[in-house]
Amino acid sequence: MSDPDQGSMTIIAWSGDLDRVWPQLILATTGAAYGMQVTVFFTFWGLFVLKRPEVRITGDSWMTKMMSAMNRGSTEHLPLSRMNFGGAGPQMMKSIADQHKVASPTELLGTARELGVRLWPCGMTMDLLGLTADDLIADLPEPVGAGAAVAEMQRSQINLFI
Amino acid sequence: MSDPDQGSMTIIAWSGDLDRVWPQLILATTGAAYGMQVTVFFTFWGLFVLKRPEVRITGDSWMTKMMSAMNRGSTEHLPLSRMNFGGAGPQMMKSIADQHKVASPTELLGTARELGVRLWPCGMTMDLLGLTADDLIADLPEPVGAGAAVAEMQRSQINLFI
Amino acid sequence: MSDPDQGSMTIIAWSGDLDRVWPQLILATTGAAYGMQVTVFFTFWGLFVLKRPEVRITGDSWMTKMMSAMNRGSTEHLPLSRMNFGGAGPQMMKSIADQHKVASPTELLGTARELGVRLWPCGMTMDLLGLTADDLIADLPEPVGAGAAVAEMQRSQINLFI
C-alpha cells in the first residue's frame, strides 16, 4: 500500500500516555493513508501500548512488577500524562472522542496494521521493563535495536520522537 | 519573508507547558528569521497556548471544564512541567528570563505572527478539549486536521514534536 | 570519524530525566557509530546532564538554587520521569540495565565524546537555570544559541526533540 514517491515516516514511540499515543497512531495512520512507508519503533513506556490486555504483572524484580502494575498497558488502559484522576480522565476523554467520531487507540492500532504500518518493539527496553514476546500482542516482528531505528530514520522524510 | 532556498520547518506543538512552549516559539521564530517557511500545528495541550487570556472555563462536560480550570492557558498563564509550585515557579522563571532579555512567550507569539509563522489549530483536539474558535486568539486560520500537518511535514526539512 | 555520505543527526536534548537521556545518548552514539555527524544541543532540563557530579547548589536566586537542589544532575544522578520513588527507581533501573549489558548514561556520554559527537550547551538556558561553564563538565565547546541549533538542523537528515 506504500508508495515510494510518498517517502517514509519513522516515529519513535517513547511514551505510553494516552495523550501521546493518540498523536503517535494518528500521525502513523495518516502517513500510511497518504501512501508513506511508516515505521513505529516502540521503546521505553511506549512498549506498554503493545501489551496484551489480559496480561497484568510482568518481569521478575520488584521494579518491573511494580511498573507493570502501575502501567496496566495495552491500548485499552492507557493513562493520561495530566488530569488522569485515577483513570477517570482517560475514560471521559475516550467518551468525548467517541462522540466526535475520533477513533480510539485500539481502533487506530488495528487500522495501522491494516495499512501496513510496521510496529517494531525495542528489544533493549523489553529487557529493561521485563517484557517478553508473550506479553505483547500477536504477529509483531522480532524485536529490534536502536541501530535499526537509526537506519530507518536515515531514509525517512519525517522523523518524530513522541 | 520566507525564502524557498531556506526550506521549511514544521513544529507539532503538543505541550502547553512553559518550559516546552519556550522552545516551540524560540525555534519557530529563529527559523522564520532565517527565512524558513515555518508552520506550528497546535494540538492537545498546546492548544491552550492559543487561548484568549480573558477566557476561563470552556467546554460543556465536567472533564473539559476541569481541564480549562486547571489550564488557564494563553501565553500569560502557562505552567511549568516541573517546579511549578502553584504558579510561583513560572513567575520566577519569567522574571529571570526578563533580566536576561529573553523574550516572553507572549512576545514570541507576537514576533512569530510578524514573521509570518503559520499558527494552525488542530480541529480534532479543539473538539476533545471543548475549545471553540471564540476561545482562541483572533485572526487564526481555520482549524485543520492531521492530514494537513503530515502533508506539511513531507515538504519540511525540519520536523519536531515538542 | 564522521562520513559525509552518512549525513548528520541533530538532537535537541531538552529533558534531564533518565528515561529520556538514555534515548538521547543511545541514538546519538548509534548515529555516530554509523558514521553520521551527530550534534546534541543540551537545553532546559537537559543541561543538568552536563553538570559536574560534585557541583550541587547553583545560581543565585531561590528558584535556581531550588532547581539545582531538586535536579542534582550529572549523568550519575538523573531522576525518572515516572516511578522515581525518591531515587530508588533509577537505581533499580540502572541495576537491571547493568545485568543486560546496557551502558549507563555516564558510559554513553564518554562513548559519545570518543566518537566525536558534538555536545553543545545552550547559552540562554544556562542563564535561566543559573548554570556557569564551571558547573559543567570539562572540555565542552562554548555555549551556543538557538540559531546554531536551527542552522545545524537545516543540514541534518535526522532531527529529534527529546
JSON list of N, CA, C and O in Angstrom, two decimals, chain C residues 113-154:
[
{"chain": "C", "resi": 113, "resn": "ARG", "atom": "N", "xyz": [31.66, 11.20, 23.39]},
{"chain": "C", "resi": 113, "resn": "ARG", "atom": "CA", "xyz": [32.83, 12.06, 23.20]},
{"chain": "C", "resi": 113, "resn": "ARG", "atom": "C", "xyz": [33.89, 11.36, 22.38]},
{"chain": "C", "resi": 113, "resn": "ARG", "atom": "O", "xyz": [34.51, 11.98, 21.49]},
{"chain": "C", "resi": 114, "resn": "GLU", "atom": "N", "xyz": [34.11, 10.08, 22.66]},
{"chain": "C", "resi": 114, "resn": "GLU", "atom": "CA", "xyz": [35.13, 9.32, 21.90]},
{"chain": "C", "resi": 114, "resn": "GLU", "atom": "C", "xyz": [34.77, 9.26, 20.41]},
{"chain": "C", "resi": 114, "resn": "GLU", "atom": "O", "xyz": [35.65, 9.26, 19.56]},
{"chain": "C", "resi": 115, "resn": "LEU", "atom": "N", "xyz": [33.46, 9.18, 20.13]},
{"chain": "C", "resi": 115, "resn": "LEU", "atom": "CA", "xyz": [33.01, 9.04, 18.73]},
{"chain": "C", "resi": 115, "resn": "LEU", "atom": "C", "xyz": [32.89, 10.39, 18.03]},
{"chain": "C", "resi": 115, "resn": "LEU", "atom": "O", "xyz": [32.47, 10.46, 16.87]},
{"chain": "C", "resi": 116, "resn": "GLY", "atom": "N", "xyz": [33.21, 11.47, 18.75]},
{"chain": "C", "resi": 116, "resn": "GLY", "atom": "CA", "xyz": [33.18, 12.78, 18.10]},
{"chain": "C", "resi": 116, "resn": "GLY", "atom": "C", "xyz": [31.82, 13.45, 18.07]},
{"chain": "C", "resi": 116, "resn": "GLY", "atom": "O", "xyz": [31.61, 14.39, 17.30]},
{"chain": "C", "resi": 117, "resn": "VAL", "atom": "N", "xyz": [30.89, 12.96, 18.89]},
{"chain": "C", "resi": 117, "resn": "VAL", "atom": "CA", "xyz": [29.59, 13.63, 18.98]},
{"chain": "C", "resi": 117, "resn": "VAL", "atom": "C", "xyz": [29.81, 15.02, 19.57]},
{"chain": "C", "resi": 117, "resn": "VAL", "atom": "O", "xyz": [30.52, 15.17, 20.57]},
{"chain": "C", "resi": 118, "resn": "ARG", "atom": "N", "xyz": [29.22, 16.03, 18.97]},
{"chain": "C", "resi": 118, "resn": "ARG", "atom": "CA", "xyz": [29.37, 17.40, 19.47]},
{"chain": "C", "resi": 118, "resn": "ARG", "atom": "C", "xyz": [28.32, 17.68, 20.55]},
{"chain": "C", "resi": 118, "resn": "ARG", "atom": "O", "xyz": [27.13, 17.50, 20.31]},
{"chain": "C", "resi": 119, "resn": "LEU", "atom": "N", "xyz": [28.76, 18.10, 21.71]},
{"chain": "C", "resi": 119, "resn": "LEU", "atom": "CA", "xyz": [27.88, 18.36, 22.86]},
{"chain": "C", "resi": 119, "resn": "LEU", "atom": "C", "xyz": [27.81, 19.86, 23.05]},
{"chain": "C", "resi": 119, "resn": "LEU", "atom": "O", "xyz": [28.76, 20.47, 23.56]},
{"chain": "C", "resi": 120, "resn": "TRP", "atom": "N", "xyz": [26.70, 20.47, 22.65]},
{"chain": "C", "resi": 120, "resn": "TRP", "atom": "CA", "xyz": [26.57, 21.93, 22.67]},
{"chain": "C", "resi": 120, "resn": "TRP", "atom": "C", "xyz": [25.67, 22.38, 23.83]},
{"chain": "C", "resi": 120, "resn": "TRP", "atom": "O", "xyz": [24.46, 22.10, 23.81]},
{"chain": "C", "resi": 121, "resn": "PRO", "atom": "N", "xyz": [26.20, 23.14, 24.78]},
{"chain": "C", "resi": 121, "resn": "PRO", "atom": "CA", "xyz": [25.31, 23.69, 25.81]},
{"chain": "C", "resi": 121, "resn": "PRO", "atom": "C", "xyz": [24.59, 24.93, 25.27]},
{"chain": "C", "resi": 121, "resn": "PRO", "atom": "O", "xyz": [25.19, 25.74, 24.55]},
{"chain": "C", "resi": 122, "resn": "CYS", "atom": "N", "xyz": [23.31, 25.07, 25.62]},
{"chain": "C", "resi": 122, "resn": "CYS", "atom": "CA", "xyz": [22.50, 26.23, 25.21]},
{"chain": "C", "resi": 122, "resn": "CYS", "atom": "C", "xyz": [22.77, 27.39, 26.17]},
{"chain": "C", "resi": 122, "resn": "CYS", "atom": "O", "xyz": [22.46, 27.30, 27.37]},
{"chain": "C", "resi": 123, "resn": "GLY", "atom": "N", "xyz": [23.35, 28.45, 25.65]},
{"chain": "C", "resi": 123, "resn": "GLY", "atom": "CA", "xyz": [23.73, 29.59, 26.48]},
{"chain": "C", "resi": 123, "resn": "GLY", "atom": "C", "xyz": [22.54, 30.25, 27.16]},
{"chain": "C", "resi": 123, "resn": "GLY", "atom": "O", "xyz": [22.60, 30.61, 28.34]},
{"chain": "C", "resi": 124, "resn": "MET", "atom": "N", "xyz": [21.43, 30.41, 26.44]},
{"chain": "C", "resi": 124, "resn": "MET", "atom": "CA", "xyz": [20.28, 31.09, 27.01]},
{"chain": "C", "resi": 124, "resn": "MET", "atom": "C", "xyz": [19.74, 30.35, 28.23]},
{"chain": "C", "resi": 124, "resn": "MET", "atom": "O", "xyz": [19.43, 30.96, 29.24]},
{"chain": "C", "resi": 125, "resn": "THR", "atom": "N", "xyz": [19.63, 29.03, 28.14]},
{"chain": "C", "resi": 125, "resn": "THR", "atom": "CA", "xyz": [19.05, 28.34, 29.30]},
{"chain": "C", "resi": 125, "resn": "THR", "atom": "C", "xyz": [20.09, 28.16, 30.41]},
{"chain": "C", "resi": 125, "resn": "THR", "atom": "O", "xyz": [19.70, 27.98, 31.56]},
{"chain": "C", "resi": 126, "resn": "MET", "atom": "N", "xyz": [21.38, 28.23, 30.10]},
{"chain": "C", "resi": 126, "resn": "MET", "atom": "CA", "xyz": [22.37, 28.28, 31.20]},
{"chain": "C", "resi": 126, "resn": "MET", "atom": "C", "xyz": [22.06, 29.50, 32.07]},
{"chain": "C", "resi": 126, "resn": "MET", "atom": "O", "xyz": [22.08, 29.41, 33.30]},
{"chain": "C", "resi": 127, "resn": "ASP", "atom": "N", "xyz": [21.77, 30.64, 31.44]},
{"chain": "C", "resi": 127, "resn": "ASP", "atom": "CA", "xyz": [21.40, 31.84, 32.19]},
{"chain": "C", "resi": 127, "resn": "ASP", "atom": "C", "xyz": [20.12, 31.61, 33.01]},
{"chain": "C", "resi": 127, "resn": "ASP", "atom": "O", "xyz": [20.07, 31.92, 34.20]},
{"chain": "C", "resi": 128, "resn": "LEU", "atom": "N", "xyz": [19.10, 31.05, 32.35]},
{"chain": "C", "resi": 128, "resn": "LEU", "atom": "CA", "xyz": [17.82, 30.85, 33.05]},
{"chain": "C", "resi": 128, "resn": "LEU", "atom": "C", "xyz": [17.97, 29.94, 34.25]},
{"chain": "C", "resi": 128, "resn": "LEU", "atom": "O", "xyz": [17.31, 30.13, 35.28]},
{"chain": "C", "resi": 129, "resn": "LEU", "atom": "N", "xyz": [18.79, 28.90, 34.12]},
{"chain": "C", "resi": 129, "resn": "LEU", "atom": "CA", "xyz": [18.92, 27.92, 35.20]},
{"chain": "C", "resi": 129, "resn": "LEU", "atom": "C", "xyz": [20.04, 28.28, 36.16]},
{"chain": "C", "resi": 129, "resn": "LEU", "atom": "O", "xyz": [20.29, 27.56, 37.13]},
{"chain": "C", "resi": 130, "resn": "GLY", "atom": "N", "xyz": [20.74, 29.38, 35.89]},
{"chain": "C", "resi": 130, "resn": "GLY", "atom": "CA", "xyz": [21.81, 29.80, 36.79]},
{"chain": "C", "resi": 130, "resn": "GLY", "atom": "C", "xyz": [23.05, 28.94, 36.72]},
{"chain": "C", "resi": 130, "resn": "GLY", "atom": "O", "xyz": [23.78, 28.80, 37.70]},
{"chain": "C", "resi": 131, "resn": "LEU", "atom": "N", "xyz": [23.31, 28.33, 35.57]},
{"chain": "C", "resi": 131, "resn": "LEU", "atom": "CA", "xyz": [24.49, 27.47, 35.41]},
{"chain": "C", "resi": 131, "resn": "LEU", "atom": "C", "xyz": [25.62, 28.23, 34.72]},
{"chain": "C", "resi": 131, "resn": "LEU", "atom": "O", "xyz": [25.37, 28.95, 33.74]},
{"chain": "C", "resi": 132, "resn": "THR", "atom": "N", "xyz": [26.84, 28.06, 35.22]},
{"chain": "C", "resi": 132, "resn": "THR", "atom": "CA", "xyz": [28.00, 28.67, 34.57]},
{"chain": "C", "resi": 132, "resn": "THR", "atom": "C", "xyz": [28.87, 27.56, 33.96]},
{"chain": "C", "resi": 132, "resn": "THR", "atom": "O", "xyz": [28.66, 26.38, 34.26]},
{"chain": "C", "resi": 133, "resn": "ALA", "atom": "N", "xyz": [29.81, 27.95, 33.12]},
{"chain": "C", "resi": 133, "resn": "ALA", "atom": "CA", "xyz": [30.68, 26.95, 32.48]},
{"chain": "C", "resi": 133, "resn": "ALA", "atom": "C", "xyz": [31.39, 26.10, 33.53]},
{"chain": "C", "resi": 133, "resn": "ALA", "atom": "O", "xyz": [31.63, 24.90, 33.32]},
{"chain": "C", "resi": 134, "resn": "ASP", "atom": "N", "xyz": [31.70, 26.70, 34.71]},
{"chain": "C", "resi": 134, "resn": "ASP", "atom": "CA", "xyz": [32.38, 25.94, 35.76]},
{"chain": "C", "resi": 134, "resn": "ASP", "atom": "C", "xyz": [31.51, 24.86, 36.39]},
{"chain": "C", "resi": 134, "resn": "ASP", "atom": "O", "xyz": [32.02, 23.95, 37.05]},
{"chain": "C", "resi": 135, "resn": "ASP", "atom": "N", "xyz": [30.20, 25.00, 36.24]},
{"chain": "C", "resi": 135, "resn": "ASP", "atom": "CA", "xyz": [29.30, 23.98, 36.80]},
{"chain": "C", "resi": 135, "resn": "ASP", "atom": "C", "xyz": [29.22, 22.75, 35.90]},
{"chain": "C", "resi": 135, "resn": "ASP", "atom": "O", "xyz": [28.71, 21.71, 36.32]},
{"chain": "C", "resi": 136, "resn": "LEU", "atom": "N", "xyz": [29.69, 22.91, 34.65]},
{"chain": "C", "resi": 136, "resn": "LEU", "atom": "CA", "xyz": [29.53, 21.83, 33.66]},
{"chain": "C", "resi": 136, "resn": "LEU", "atom": "C", "xyz": [30.83, 21.03, 33.51]},
{"chain": "C", "resi": 136, "resn": "LEU", "atom": "O", "xyz": [31.91, 21.50, 33.90]},
{"chain": "C", "resi": 137, "resn": "ILE", "atom": "N", "xyz": [30.72, 19.86, 32.94]},
{"chain": "C", "resi": 137, "resn": "ILE", "atom": "CA", "xyz": [31.89, 19.00, 32.73]},
{"chain": "C", "resi": 137, "resn": "ILE", "atom": "C", "xyz": [32.91, 19.73, 31.84]},
{"chain": "C", "resi": 137, "resn": "ILE", "atom": "O", "xyz": [32.56, 20.64, 31.09]},
{"chain": "C", "resi": 138, "resn": "ALA", "atom": "N", "xyz": [34.15, 19.29, 31.93]},
{"chain": "C", "resi": 138, "resn": "ALA", "atom": "CA", "xyz": [35.26, 19.97, 31.25]},
{"chain": "C", "resi": 138, "resn": "ALA", "atom": "C", "xyz": [35.23, 19.72, 29.74]},
{"chain": "C", "resi": 138, "resn": "ALA", "atom": "O", "xyz": [34.63, 18.76, 29.26]},
{"chain": "C", "resi": 139, "resn": "ASP", "atom": "N", "xyz": [35.92, 20.61, 29.01]},
{"chain": "C", "resi": 139, "resn": "ASP", "atom": "CA", "xyz": [36.18, 20.42, 27.58]},
{"chain": "C", "resi": 139, "resn": "ASP", "atom": "C", "xyz": [34.94, 20.47, 26.71]},
{"chain": "C", "resi": 139, "resn": "ASP", "atom": "O", "xyz": [34.89, 19.83, 25.64]},
{"chain": "C", "resi": 140, "resn": "LEU", "atom": "N", "xyz": [33.90, 21.19, 27.17]},
{"chain": "C", "resi": 140, "resn": "LEU", "atom": "CA", "xyz": [32.76, 21.41, 26.29]},
{"chain": "C", "resi": 140, "resn": "LEU", "atom": "C", "xyz": [33.06, 22.61, 25.39]},
{"chain": "C", "resi": 140, "resn": "LEU", "atom": "O", "xyz": [33.83, 23.49, 25.76]},
{"chain": "C", "resi": 141, "resn": "PRO", "atom": "N", "xyz": [32.44, 22.67, 24.21]},
{"chain": "C", "resi": 141, "resn": "PRO", "atom": "CA", "xyz": [32.58, 23.88, 23.40]},
{"chain": "C", "resi": 141, "resn": "PRO", "atom": "C", "xyz": [31.88, 25.06, 24.07]},
{"chain": "C", "resi": 141, "resn": "PRO", "atom": "O", "xyz": [31.13, 24.88, 25.03]},
{"chain": "C", "resi": 142, "resn": "GLU", "atom": "N", "xyz": [32.12, 26.25, 23.57]},
{"chain": "C", "resi": 142, "resn": "GLU", "atom": "CA", "xyz": [31.43, 27.44, 24.06]},
{"chain": "C", "resi": 142, "resn": "GLU", "atom": "C", "xyz": [29.92, 27.27, 23.93]},
{"chain": "C", "resi": 142, "resn": "GLU", "atom": "O", "xyz": [29.46, 26.68, 22.95]},
{"chain": "C", "resi": 143, "resn": "PRO", "atom": "N", "xyz": [29.15, 27.82, 24.87]},
{"chain": "C", "resi": 143, "resn": "PRO", "atom": "CA", "xyz": [27.69, 27.77, 24.72]},
{"chain": "C", "resi": 143, "resn": "PRO", "atom": "C", "xyz": [27.23, 28.44, 23.42]},
{"chain": "C", "resi": 143, "resn": "PRO", "atom": "O", "xyz": [27.84, 29.41, 22.97]},
{"chain": "C", "resi": 144, "resn": "VAL", "atom": "N", "xyz": [26.16, 27.88, 22.84]},
{"chain": "C", "resi": 144, "resn": "VAL", "atom": "CA", "xyz": [25.63, 28.46, 21.60]},
{"chain": "C", "resi": 144, "resn": "VAL", "atom": "C", "xyz": [24.14, 28.76, 21.79]},
{"chain": "C", "resi": 144, "resn": "VAL", "atom": "O", "xyz": [23.56, 28.44, 22.82]},
{"chain": "C", "resi": 145, "resn": "GLY", "atom": "N", "xyz": [23.55, 29.38, 20.79]},
{"chain": "C", "resi": 145, "resn": "GLY", "atom": "CA", "xyz": [22.13, 29.75, 20.86]},
{"chain": "C", "resi": 145, "resn": "GLY", "atom": "C", "xyz": [21.27, 28.93, 19.92]},
{"chain": "C", "resi": 145, "resn": "GLY", "atom": "O", "xyz": [21.75, 28.04, 19.21]},
{"chain": "C", "resi": 146, "resn": "ALA", "atom": "N", "xyz": [19.98, 29.28, 19.91]},
{"chain": "C", "resi": 146, "resn": "ALA", "atom": "CA", "xyz": [19.03, 28.56, 19.08]},
{"chain": "C", "resi": 146, "resn": "ALA", "atom": "C", "xyz": [19.39, 28.67, 17.60]},
{"chain": "C", "resi": 146, "resn": "ALA", "atom": "O", "xyz": [19.11, 27.75, 16.81]},
{"chain": "C", "resi": 147, "resn": "GLY", "atom": "N", "xyz": [20.00, 29.79, 17.20]},
{"chain": "C", "resi": 147, "resn": "GLY", "atom": "CA", "xyz": [20.38, 29.98, 15.81]},
{"chain": "C", "resi": 147, "resn": "GLY", "atom": "C", "xyz": [21.32, 28.89, 15.32]},
{"chain": "C", "resi": 147, "resn": "GLY", "atom": "O", "xyz": [21.15, 28.36, 14.21]},
{"chain": "C", "resi": 148, "resn": "ALA", "atom": "N", "xyz": [22.30, 28.54, 16.16]},
{"chain": "C", "resi": 148, "resn": "ALA", "atom": "CA", "xyz": [23.24, 27.49, 15.77]},
{"chain": "C", "resi": 148, "resn": "ALA", "atom": "C", "xyz": [22.52, 26.15, 15.66]},
{"chain": "C", "resi": 148, "resn": "ALA", "atom": "O", "xyz": [22.81, 25.36, 14.75]},
{"chain": "C", "resi": 149, "resn": "ALA", "atom": "N", "xyz": [21.58, 25.91, 16.58]},
{"chain": "C", "resi": 149, "resn": "ALA", "atom": "CA", "xyz": [20.84, 24.64, 16.54]},
{"chain": "C", "resi": 149, "resn": "ALA", "atom": "C", "xyz": [19.99, 24.55, 15.27]},
{"chain": "C", "resi": 149, "resn": "ALA", "atom": "O", "xyz": [19.95, 23.50, 14.62]},
{"chain": "C", "resi": 150, "resn": "VAL", "atom": "N", "xyz": [19.32, 25.64, 14.92]},
{"chain": "C", "resi": 150, "resn": "VAL", "atom": "CA", "xyz": [18.47, 25.63, 13.72]},
{"chain": "C", "resi": 150, "resn": "VAL", "atom": "C", "xyz": [19.33, 25.44, 12.46]},
{"chain": "C", "resi": 150, "resn": "VAL", "atom": "O", "xyz": [18.99, 24.65, 11.57]},
{"chain": "C", "resi": 151, "resn": "ALA", "atom": "N", "xyz": [20.46, 26.14, 12.40]},
{"chain": "C", "resi": 151, "resn": "ALA", "atom": "CA", "xyz": [21.34, 26.01, 11.24]},
{"chain": "C", "resi": 151, "resn": "ALA", "atom": "C", "xyz": [21.83, 24.58, 11.08]},
{"chain": "C", "resi": 151, "resn": "ALA", "atom": "O", "xyz": [21.90, 24.04, 9.97]},
{"chain": "C", "resi": 152, "resn": "GLU", "atom": "N", "xyz": [22.12, 23.94, 12.21]},
{"chain": "C", "resi": 152, "resn": "GLU", "atom": "CA", "xyz": [22.58, 22.55, 12.15]},
{"chain": "C", "resi": 152, "resn": "GLU", "atom": "C", "xyz": [21.45, 21.63, 11.71]},
{"chain": "C", "resi": 152, "resn": "GLU", "atom": "O", "xyz": [21.66, 20.72, 10.91]},
{"chain": "C", "resi": 153, "resn": "MET", "atom": "N", "xyz": [20.22, 21.89, 12.20]},
{"chain": "C", "resi": 153, "resn": "MET", "atom": "CA", "xyz": [19.09, 21.04, 11.81]},
{"chain": "C", "resi": 153, "resn": "MET", "atom": "C", "xyz": [18.77, 21.18, 10.32]},
{"chain": "C", "resi": 153, "resn": "MET", "atom": "O", "xyz": [18.31, 20.23, 9.69]},
{"chain": "C", "resi": 154, "resn": "GLN", "atom": "N", "xyz": [19.02, 22.37, 9.77]},
{"chain": "C", "resi": 154, "resn": "GLN", "atom": "CA", "xyz": [18.76, 22.56, 8.32]},
{"chain": "C", "resi": 154, "resn": "GLN", "atom": "C", "xyz": [19.60, 21.60, 7.48]},
{"chain": "C", "resi": 154, "resn": "GLN", "atom": "O", "xyz": [19.20, 21.22, 6.39]}
]
